[in-house]
Coordinates of N, CA and C in Angstrom, one line a residue:
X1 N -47.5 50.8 77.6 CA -46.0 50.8 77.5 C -45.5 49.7 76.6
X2 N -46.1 48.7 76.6 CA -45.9 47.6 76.0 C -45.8 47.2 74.8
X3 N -47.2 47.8 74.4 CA -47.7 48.4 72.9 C -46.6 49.4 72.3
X4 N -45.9 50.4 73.0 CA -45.4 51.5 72.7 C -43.9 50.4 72.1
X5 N -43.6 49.7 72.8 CA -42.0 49.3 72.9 C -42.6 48.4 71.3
X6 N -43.3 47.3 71.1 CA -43.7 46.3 70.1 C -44.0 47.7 68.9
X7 N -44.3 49.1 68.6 CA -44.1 49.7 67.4 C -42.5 50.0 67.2
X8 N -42.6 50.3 68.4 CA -40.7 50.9 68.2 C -40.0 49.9 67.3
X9 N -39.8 48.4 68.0 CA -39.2 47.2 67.3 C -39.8 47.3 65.6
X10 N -41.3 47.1 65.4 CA -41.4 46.8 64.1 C -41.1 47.6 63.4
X11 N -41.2 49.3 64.1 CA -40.3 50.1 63.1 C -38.8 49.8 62.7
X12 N -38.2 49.6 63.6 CA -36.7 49.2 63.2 C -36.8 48.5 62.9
X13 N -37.4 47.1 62.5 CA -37.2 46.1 61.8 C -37.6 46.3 60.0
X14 N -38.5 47.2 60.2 CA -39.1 47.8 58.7 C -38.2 48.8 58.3
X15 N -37.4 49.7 59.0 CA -36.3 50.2 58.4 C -34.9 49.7 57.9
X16 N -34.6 48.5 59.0 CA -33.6 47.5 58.3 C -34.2 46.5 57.2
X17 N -35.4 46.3 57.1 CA -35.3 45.6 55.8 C -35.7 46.6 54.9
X18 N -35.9 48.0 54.6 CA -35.6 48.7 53.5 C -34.7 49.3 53.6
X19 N -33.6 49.3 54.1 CA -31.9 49.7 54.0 C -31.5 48.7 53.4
X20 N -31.6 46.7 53.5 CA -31.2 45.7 52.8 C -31.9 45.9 51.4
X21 N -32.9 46.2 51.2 CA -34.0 46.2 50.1 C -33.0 47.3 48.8
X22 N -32.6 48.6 49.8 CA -32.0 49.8 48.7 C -31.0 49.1 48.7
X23 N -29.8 48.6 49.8 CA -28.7 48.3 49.1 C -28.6 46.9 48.0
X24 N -29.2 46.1 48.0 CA -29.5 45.1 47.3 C -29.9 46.0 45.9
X25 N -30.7 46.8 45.3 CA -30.9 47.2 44.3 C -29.6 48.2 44.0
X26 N -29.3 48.6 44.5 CA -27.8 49.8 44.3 C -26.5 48.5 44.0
X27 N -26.1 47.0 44.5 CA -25.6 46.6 43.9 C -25.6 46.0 42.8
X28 N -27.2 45.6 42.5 CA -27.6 45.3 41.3 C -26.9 46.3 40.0
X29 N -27.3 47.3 40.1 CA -27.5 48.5 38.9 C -25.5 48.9 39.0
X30 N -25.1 48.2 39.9 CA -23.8 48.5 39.7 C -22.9 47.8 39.2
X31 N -23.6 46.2 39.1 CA -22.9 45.1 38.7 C -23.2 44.9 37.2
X32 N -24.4 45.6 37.0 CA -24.8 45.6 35.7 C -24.2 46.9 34.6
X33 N -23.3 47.9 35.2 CA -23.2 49.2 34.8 C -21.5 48.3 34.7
X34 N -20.4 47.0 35.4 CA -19.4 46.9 34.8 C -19.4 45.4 33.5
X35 N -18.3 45.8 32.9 CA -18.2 45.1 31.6 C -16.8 43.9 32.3
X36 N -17.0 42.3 32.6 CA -16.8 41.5 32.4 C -15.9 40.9 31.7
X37 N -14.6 41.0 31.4 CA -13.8 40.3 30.4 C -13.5 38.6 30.9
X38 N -13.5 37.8 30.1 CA -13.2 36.4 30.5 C -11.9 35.8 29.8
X39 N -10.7 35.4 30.1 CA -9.8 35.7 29.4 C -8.9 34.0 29.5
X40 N -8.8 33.1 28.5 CA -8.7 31.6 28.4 C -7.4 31.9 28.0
X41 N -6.4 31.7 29.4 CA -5.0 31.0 29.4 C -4.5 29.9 29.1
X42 N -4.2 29.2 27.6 CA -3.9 27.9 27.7 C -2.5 27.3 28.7
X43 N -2.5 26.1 28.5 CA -1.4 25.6 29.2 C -0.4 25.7 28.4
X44 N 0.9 25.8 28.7 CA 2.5 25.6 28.3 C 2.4 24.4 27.7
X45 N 2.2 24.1 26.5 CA 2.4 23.4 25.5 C 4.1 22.6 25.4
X46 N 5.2 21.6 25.7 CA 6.2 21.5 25.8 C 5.9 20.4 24.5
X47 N 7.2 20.5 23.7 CA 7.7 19.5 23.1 C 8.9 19.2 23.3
X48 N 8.6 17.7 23.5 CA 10.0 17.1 23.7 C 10.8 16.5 22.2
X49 N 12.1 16.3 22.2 CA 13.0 15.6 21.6 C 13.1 14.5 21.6
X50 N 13.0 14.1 20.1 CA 12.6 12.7 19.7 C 14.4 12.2 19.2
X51 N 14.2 11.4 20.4 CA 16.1 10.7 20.2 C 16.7 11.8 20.6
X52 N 16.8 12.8 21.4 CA 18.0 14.0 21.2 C 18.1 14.6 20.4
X53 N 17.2 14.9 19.2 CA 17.1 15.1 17.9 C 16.3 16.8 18.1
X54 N 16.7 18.0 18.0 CA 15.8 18.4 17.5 C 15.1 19.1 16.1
X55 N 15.1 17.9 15.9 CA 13.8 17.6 14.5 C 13.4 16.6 14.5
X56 N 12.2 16.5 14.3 CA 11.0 15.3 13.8 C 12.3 14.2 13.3
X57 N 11.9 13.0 13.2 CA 12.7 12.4 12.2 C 11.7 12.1 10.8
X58 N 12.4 11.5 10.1 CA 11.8 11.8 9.0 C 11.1 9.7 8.5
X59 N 10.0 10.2 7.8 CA 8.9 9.1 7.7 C 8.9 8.8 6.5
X60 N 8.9 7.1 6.3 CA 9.1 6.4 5.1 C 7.9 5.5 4.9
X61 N 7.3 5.6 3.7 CA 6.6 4.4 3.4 C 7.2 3.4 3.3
X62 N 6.4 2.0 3.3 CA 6.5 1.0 3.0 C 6.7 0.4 1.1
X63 N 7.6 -0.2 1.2 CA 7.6 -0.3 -0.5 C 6.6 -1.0 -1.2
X64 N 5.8 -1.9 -0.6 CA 4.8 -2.8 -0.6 C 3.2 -2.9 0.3
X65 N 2.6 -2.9 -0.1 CA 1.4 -3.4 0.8 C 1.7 -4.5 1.4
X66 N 2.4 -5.5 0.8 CA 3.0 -6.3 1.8 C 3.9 -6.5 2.7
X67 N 4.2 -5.5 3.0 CA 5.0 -4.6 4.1 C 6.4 -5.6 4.0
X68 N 6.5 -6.0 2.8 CA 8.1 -6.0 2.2 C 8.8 -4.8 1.8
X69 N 10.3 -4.4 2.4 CA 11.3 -3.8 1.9 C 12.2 -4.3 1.4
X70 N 12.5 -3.8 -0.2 CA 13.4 -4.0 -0.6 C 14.2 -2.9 -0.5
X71 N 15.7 -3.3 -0.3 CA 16.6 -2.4 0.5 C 17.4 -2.0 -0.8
X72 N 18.1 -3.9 -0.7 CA 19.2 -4.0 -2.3 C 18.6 -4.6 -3.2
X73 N 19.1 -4.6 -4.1 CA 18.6 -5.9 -5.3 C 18.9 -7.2 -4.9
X74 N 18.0 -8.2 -5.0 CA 18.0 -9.7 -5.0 C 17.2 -10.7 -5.8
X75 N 17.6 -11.0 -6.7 CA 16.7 -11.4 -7.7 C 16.4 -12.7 -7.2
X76 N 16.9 -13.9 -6.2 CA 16.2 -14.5 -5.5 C 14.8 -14.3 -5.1
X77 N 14.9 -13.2 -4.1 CA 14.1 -12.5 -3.1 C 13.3 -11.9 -4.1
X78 N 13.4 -10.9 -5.2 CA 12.3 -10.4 -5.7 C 11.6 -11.8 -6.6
X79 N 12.3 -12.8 -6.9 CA 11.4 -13.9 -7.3 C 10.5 -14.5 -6.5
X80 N 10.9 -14.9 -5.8 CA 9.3 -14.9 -4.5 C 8.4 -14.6 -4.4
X81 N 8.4 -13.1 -4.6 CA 7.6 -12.1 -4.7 C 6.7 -11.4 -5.7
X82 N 7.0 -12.0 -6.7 CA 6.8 -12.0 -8.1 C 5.4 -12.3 -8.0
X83 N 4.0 -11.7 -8.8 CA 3.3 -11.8 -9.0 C 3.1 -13.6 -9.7
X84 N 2.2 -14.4 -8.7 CA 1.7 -15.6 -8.8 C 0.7 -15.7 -9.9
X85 N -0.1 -14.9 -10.2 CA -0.8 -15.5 -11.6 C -1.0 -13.6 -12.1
X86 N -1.5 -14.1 -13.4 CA -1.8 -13.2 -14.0 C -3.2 -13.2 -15.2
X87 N -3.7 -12.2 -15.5 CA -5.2 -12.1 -15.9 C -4.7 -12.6 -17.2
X88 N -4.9 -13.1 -18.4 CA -4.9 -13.1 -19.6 C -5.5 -11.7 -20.3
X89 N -4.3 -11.5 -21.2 CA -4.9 -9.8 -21.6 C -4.5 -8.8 -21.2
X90 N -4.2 -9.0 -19.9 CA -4.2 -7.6 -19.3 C -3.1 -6.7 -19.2
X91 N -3.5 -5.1 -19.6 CA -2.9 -3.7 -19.9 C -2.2 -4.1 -18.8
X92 N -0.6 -4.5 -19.5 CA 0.6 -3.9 -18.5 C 1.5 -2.7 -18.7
X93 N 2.6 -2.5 -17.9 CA 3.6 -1.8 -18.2 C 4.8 -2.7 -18.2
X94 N 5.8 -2.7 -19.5 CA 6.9 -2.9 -19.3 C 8.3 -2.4 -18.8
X95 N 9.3 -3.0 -18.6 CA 10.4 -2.4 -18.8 C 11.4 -3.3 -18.5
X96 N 12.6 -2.9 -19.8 CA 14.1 -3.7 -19.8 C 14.9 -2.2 -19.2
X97 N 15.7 -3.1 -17.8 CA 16.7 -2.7 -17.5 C 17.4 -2.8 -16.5
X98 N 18.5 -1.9 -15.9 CA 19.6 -2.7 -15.2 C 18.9 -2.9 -13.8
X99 N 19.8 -3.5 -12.7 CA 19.7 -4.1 -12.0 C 18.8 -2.6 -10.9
X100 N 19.5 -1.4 -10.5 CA 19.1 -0.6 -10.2 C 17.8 0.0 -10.1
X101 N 17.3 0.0 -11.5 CA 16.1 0.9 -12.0 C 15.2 -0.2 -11.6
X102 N 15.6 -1.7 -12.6 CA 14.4 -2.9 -11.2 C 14.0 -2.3 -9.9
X103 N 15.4 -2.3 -9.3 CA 14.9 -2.0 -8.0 C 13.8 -0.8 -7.5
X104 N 13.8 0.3 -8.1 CA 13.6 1.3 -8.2 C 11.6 1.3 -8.3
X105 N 11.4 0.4 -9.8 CA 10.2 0.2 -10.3 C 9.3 -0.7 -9.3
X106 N 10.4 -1.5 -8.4 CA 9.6 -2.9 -7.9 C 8.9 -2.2 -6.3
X107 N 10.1 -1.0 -5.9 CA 9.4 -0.1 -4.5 C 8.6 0.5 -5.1
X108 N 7.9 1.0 -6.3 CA 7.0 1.7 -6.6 C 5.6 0.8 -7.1
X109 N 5.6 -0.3 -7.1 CA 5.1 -1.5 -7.7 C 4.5 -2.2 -6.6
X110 N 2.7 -2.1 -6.4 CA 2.7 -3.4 -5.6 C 2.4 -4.7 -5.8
X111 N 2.8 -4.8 -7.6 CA 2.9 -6.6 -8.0 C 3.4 -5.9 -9.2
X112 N 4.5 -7.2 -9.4 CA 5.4 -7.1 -10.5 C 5.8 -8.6 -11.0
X113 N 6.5 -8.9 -12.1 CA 6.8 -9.7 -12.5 C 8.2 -9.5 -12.9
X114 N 9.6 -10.3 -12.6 CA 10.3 -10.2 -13.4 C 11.2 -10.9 -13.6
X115 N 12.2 -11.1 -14.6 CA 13.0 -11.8 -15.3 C 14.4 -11.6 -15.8
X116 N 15.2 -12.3 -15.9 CA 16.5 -12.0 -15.8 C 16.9 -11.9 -17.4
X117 N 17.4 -11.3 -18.3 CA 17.4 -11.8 -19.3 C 18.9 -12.0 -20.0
X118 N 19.3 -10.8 -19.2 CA 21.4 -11.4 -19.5 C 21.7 -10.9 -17.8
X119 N 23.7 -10.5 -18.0 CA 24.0 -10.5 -16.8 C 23.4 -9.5 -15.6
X120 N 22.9 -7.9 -15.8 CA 22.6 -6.9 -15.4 C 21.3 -6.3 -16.5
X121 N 20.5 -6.9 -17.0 CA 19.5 -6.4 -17.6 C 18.3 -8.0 -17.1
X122 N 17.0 -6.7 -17.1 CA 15.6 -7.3 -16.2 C 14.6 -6.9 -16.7
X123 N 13.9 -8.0 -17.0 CA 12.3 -7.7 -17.7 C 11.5 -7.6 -16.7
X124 N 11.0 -6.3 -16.2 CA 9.6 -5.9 -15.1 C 8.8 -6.0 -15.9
X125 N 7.4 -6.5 -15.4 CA 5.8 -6.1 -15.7 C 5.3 -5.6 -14.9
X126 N 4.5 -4.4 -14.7 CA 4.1 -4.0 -13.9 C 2.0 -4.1 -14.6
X127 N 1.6 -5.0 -13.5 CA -0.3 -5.1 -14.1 C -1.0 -4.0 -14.3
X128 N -0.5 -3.0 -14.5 CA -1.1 -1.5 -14.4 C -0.4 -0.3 -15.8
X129 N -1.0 0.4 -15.9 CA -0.5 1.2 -16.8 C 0.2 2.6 -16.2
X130 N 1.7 2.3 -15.8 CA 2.8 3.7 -15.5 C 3.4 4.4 -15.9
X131 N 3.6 5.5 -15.5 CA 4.8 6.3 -16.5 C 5.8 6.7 -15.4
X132 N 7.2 6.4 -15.7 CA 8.4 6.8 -15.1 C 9.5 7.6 -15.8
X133 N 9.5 8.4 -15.1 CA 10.6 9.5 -15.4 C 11.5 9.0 -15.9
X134 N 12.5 8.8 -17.4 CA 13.5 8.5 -18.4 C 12.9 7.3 -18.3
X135 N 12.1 6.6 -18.6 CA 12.0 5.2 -18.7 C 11.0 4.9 -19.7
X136 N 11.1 4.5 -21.4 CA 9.9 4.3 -21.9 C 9.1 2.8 -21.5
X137 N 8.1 3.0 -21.2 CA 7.3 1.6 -20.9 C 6.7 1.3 -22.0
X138 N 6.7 -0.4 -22.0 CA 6.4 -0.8 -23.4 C 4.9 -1.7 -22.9
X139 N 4.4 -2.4 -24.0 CA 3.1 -3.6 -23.3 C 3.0 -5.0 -23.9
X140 N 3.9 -5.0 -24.3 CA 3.7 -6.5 -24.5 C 5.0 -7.3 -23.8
X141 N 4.0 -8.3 -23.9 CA 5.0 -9.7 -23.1 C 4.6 -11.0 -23.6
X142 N 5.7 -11.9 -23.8 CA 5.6 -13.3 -24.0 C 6.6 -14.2 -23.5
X143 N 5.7 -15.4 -23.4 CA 5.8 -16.2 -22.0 C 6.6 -17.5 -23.0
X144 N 7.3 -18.4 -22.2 CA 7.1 -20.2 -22.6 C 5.6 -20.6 -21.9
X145 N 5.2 -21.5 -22.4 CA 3.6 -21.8 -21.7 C 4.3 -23.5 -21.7
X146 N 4.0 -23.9 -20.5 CA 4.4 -25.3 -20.5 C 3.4 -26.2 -20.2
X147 N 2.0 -26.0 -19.6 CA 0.9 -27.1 -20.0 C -0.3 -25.5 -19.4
X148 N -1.4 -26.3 -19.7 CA -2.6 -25.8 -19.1 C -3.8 -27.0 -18.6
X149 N -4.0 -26.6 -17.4 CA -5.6 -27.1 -16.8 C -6.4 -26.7 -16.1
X150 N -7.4 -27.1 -15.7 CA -8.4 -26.3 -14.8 C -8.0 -26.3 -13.5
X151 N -7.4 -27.4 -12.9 CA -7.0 -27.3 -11.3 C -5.8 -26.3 -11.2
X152 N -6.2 -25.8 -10.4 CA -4.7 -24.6 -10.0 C -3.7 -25.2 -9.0
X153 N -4.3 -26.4 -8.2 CA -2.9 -26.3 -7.1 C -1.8 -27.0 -7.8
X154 N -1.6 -27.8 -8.7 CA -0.3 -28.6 -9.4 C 0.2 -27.6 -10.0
X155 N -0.8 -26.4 -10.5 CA 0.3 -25.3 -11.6 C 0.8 -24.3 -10.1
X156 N 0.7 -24.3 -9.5 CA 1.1 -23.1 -8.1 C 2.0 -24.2 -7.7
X157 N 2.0 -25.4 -7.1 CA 3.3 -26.3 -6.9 C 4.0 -26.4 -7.8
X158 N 3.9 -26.4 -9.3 CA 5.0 -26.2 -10.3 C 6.0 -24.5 -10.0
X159 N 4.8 -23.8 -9.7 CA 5.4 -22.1 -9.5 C 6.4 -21.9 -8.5
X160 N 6.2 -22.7 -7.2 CA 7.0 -22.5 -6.5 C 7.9 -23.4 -6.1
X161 N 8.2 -24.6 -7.1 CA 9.4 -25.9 -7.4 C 9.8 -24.9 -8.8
X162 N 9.7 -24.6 -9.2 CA 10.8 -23.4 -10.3 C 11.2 -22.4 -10.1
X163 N 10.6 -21.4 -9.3 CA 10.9 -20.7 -8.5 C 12.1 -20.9 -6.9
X164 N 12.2 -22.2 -6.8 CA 13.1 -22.5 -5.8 C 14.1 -22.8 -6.8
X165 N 14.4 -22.9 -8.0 CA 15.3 -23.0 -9.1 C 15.8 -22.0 -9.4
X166 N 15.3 -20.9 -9.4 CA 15.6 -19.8 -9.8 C 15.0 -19.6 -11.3
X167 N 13.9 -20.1 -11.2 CA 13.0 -19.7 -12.6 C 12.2 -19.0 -12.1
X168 N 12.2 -17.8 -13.3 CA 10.7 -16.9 -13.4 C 9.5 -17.7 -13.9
X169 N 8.7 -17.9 -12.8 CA 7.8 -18.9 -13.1 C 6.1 -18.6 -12.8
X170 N 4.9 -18.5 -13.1 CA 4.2 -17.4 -12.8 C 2.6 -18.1 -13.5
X171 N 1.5 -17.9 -13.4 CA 0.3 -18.5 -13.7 C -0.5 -17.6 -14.7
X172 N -0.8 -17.9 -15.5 CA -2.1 -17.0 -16.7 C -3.7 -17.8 -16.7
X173 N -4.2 -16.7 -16.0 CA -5.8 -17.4 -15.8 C -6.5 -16.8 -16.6
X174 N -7.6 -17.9 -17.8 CA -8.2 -17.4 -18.2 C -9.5 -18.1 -18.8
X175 N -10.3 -17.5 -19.2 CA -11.8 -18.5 -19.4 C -12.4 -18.6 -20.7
X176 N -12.9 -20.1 -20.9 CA -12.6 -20.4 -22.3 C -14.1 -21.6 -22.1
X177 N -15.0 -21.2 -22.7 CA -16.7 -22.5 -22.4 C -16.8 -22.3 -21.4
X178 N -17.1 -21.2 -20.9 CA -17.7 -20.7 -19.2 C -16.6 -22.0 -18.7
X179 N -15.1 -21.8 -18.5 CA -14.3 -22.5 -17.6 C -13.5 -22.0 -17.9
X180 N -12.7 -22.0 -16.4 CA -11.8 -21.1 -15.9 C -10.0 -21.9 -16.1
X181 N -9.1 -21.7 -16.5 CA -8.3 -22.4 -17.0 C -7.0 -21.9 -16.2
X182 N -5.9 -22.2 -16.2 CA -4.7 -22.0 -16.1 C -3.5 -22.6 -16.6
X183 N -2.6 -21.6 -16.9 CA -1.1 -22.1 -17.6 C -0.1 -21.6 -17.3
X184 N 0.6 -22.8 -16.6 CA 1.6 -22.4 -15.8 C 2.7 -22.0 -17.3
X185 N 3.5 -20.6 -16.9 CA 4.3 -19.8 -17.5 C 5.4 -19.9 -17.5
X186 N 6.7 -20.0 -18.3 CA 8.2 -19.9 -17.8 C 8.7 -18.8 -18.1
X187 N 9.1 -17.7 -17.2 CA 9.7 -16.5 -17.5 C 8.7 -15.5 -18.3
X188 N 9.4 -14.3 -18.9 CA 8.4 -13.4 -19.2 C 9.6 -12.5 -20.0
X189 N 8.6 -11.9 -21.3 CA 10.4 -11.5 -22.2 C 9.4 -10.1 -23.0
X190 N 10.3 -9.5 -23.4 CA 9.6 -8.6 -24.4 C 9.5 -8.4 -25.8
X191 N 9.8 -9.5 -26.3 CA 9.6 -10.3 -27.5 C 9.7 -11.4 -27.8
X192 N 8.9 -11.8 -29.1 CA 8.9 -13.1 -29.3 C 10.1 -14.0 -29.5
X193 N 11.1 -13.3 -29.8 CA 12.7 -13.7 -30.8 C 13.0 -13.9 -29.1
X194 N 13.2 -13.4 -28.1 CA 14.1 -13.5 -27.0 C 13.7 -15.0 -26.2
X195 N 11.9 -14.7 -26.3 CA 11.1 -15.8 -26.0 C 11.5 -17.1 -26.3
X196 N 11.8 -17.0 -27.9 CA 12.1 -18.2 -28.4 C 13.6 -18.8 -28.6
X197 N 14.6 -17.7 -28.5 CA 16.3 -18.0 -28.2 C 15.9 -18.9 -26.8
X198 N 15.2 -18.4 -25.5 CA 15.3 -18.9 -24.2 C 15.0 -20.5 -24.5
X199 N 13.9 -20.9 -25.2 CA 13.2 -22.0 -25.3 C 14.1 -22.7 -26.2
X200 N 14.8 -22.4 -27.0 CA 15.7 -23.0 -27.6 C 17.2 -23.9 -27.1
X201 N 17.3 -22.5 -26.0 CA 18.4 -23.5 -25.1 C 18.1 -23.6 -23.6
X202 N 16.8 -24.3 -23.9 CA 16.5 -24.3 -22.4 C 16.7 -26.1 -22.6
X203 N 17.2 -26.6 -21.2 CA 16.9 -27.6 -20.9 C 15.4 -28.3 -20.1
X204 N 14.5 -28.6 -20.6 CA 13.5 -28.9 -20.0 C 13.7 -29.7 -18.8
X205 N 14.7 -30.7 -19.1 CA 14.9 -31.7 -18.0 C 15.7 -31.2 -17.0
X206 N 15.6 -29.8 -16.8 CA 16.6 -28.9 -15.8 C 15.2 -28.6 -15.0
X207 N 14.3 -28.4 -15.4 CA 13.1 -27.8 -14.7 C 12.2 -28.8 -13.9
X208 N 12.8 -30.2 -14.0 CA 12.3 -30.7 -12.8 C 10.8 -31.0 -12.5
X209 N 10.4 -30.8 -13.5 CA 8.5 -31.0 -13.7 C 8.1 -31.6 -14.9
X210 N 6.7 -32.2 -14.9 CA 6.4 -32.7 -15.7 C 5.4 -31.7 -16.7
X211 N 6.2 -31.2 -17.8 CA 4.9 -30.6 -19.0 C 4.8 -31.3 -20.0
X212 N 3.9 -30.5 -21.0 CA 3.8 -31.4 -22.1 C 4.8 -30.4 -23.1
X213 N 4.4 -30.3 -24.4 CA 5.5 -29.7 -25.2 C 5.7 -28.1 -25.0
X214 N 6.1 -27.4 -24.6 CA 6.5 -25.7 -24.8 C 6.7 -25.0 -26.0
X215 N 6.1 -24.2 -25.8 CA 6.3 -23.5 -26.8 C 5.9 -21.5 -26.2
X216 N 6.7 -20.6 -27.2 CA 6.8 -19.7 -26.9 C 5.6 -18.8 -27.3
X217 N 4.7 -17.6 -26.5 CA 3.5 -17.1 -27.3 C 3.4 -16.1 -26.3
X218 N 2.3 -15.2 -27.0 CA 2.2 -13.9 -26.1 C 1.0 -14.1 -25.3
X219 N 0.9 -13.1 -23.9 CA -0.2 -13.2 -23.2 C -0.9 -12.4 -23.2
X220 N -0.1 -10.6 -23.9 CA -1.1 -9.7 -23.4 C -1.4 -9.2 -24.9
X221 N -2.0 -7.8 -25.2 CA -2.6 -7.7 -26.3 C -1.5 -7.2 -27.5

């Protein structure tokens, strides 16, 4: 009897695990018979208003690498700023003109040189070679030269005691017997004749420094 009951069980236990066995393969072949879509909802992207504005505002360079803006014209202020020495020789660009178009050349310029030469007209150098729309650029320039030596700090304290004067005042480095020289400069012109009218009625004893004799000459080629 006992025997009889222990087949019975293992029978029903061998028919429920091959009912699990078929259905386990029937949901296989079924899950594999559907096609899967995966479908990537991004998030609601919001942009907000910058100031109450809607539009971007609008982005300005800097006029300078030296994160100076010039807004108006100040020929103070752009003396300051004025290129401190310069190469001997070297390919520039010129230009005479009004107060405006300075301004103009000096935001496009990240070193310039320049000079006042009557009431609303301005001699720019720019150390590079440019072209500007209605503007012919020229290349030569000449300077007053008021001494030369090898030490540079007395000619940079003369640059910036003439420059608190309100002189275009500026340095020309160059090398002469494997030695390196410098000559402190007065102003900067676009010819010799202008060069030398300035030197003619310049007061030396206005400038406040000690040089030896001046005279007018060119720097670049």
């Amino acid at each position: 009897m006992e025997l009889k009951i222990l087949s019975t069980l293992i029978l029903i236990l061998s028919l429920i695990t091959l009912l699990l066995l078929i259905s386990t393969i029937y949901l296989y072949i079924k899950k594999s018979s559907v096609n899967v879509d995966v479908v990537y909802i991004p998030k609601k992207i919001e942009f907000k208003n910058v100031t109450g504005s809607e539009k971007l505002p609008d982005f300005s360079l800097d006029s300078t690498t030296t994160m100076i803006k010039f807004e108006t014209f100040n020929y103070d202020k752009l003396l300051v700023h004025s290129l401190d020495i310069l190469e001997y020789s070297t390919d520039v660009s010129t230009f005479v003109v009004d107060s405006q178009n300075a301004l103009k050349i000096v935001k496009l310029s990240k070193n310039f040189l320049i000079n006042k030469l009557s009431e609303d007209t301005y001699f720019l150098v720019v150390p590079s070679k440019i072209r500007l729309p209605g503007l012919l650029a020229g290349k030569s320039v000449y300077t007053i030269f008021l001494k030369t030596g090898e030490n540079a700090e007395p000619i940079f304290r003369d640059i910036l005691n003439l420059r608190s004067n309100g002189f275009s005042s500026f340095a020309i480095k160059f090398k002469r017997n494997n030695k390196i020289f410098y000559s402190l400069c007065l102003g900067a012109f676009p010819d010799i004749d202008s060069a030398k009218e300035y030197l003619n009625n310049l007061n030396v004893k206005e400038l406040k420094i000690y040089t030896y004799r001046p005279y007018a000459g060119r720097i670049t080629h």
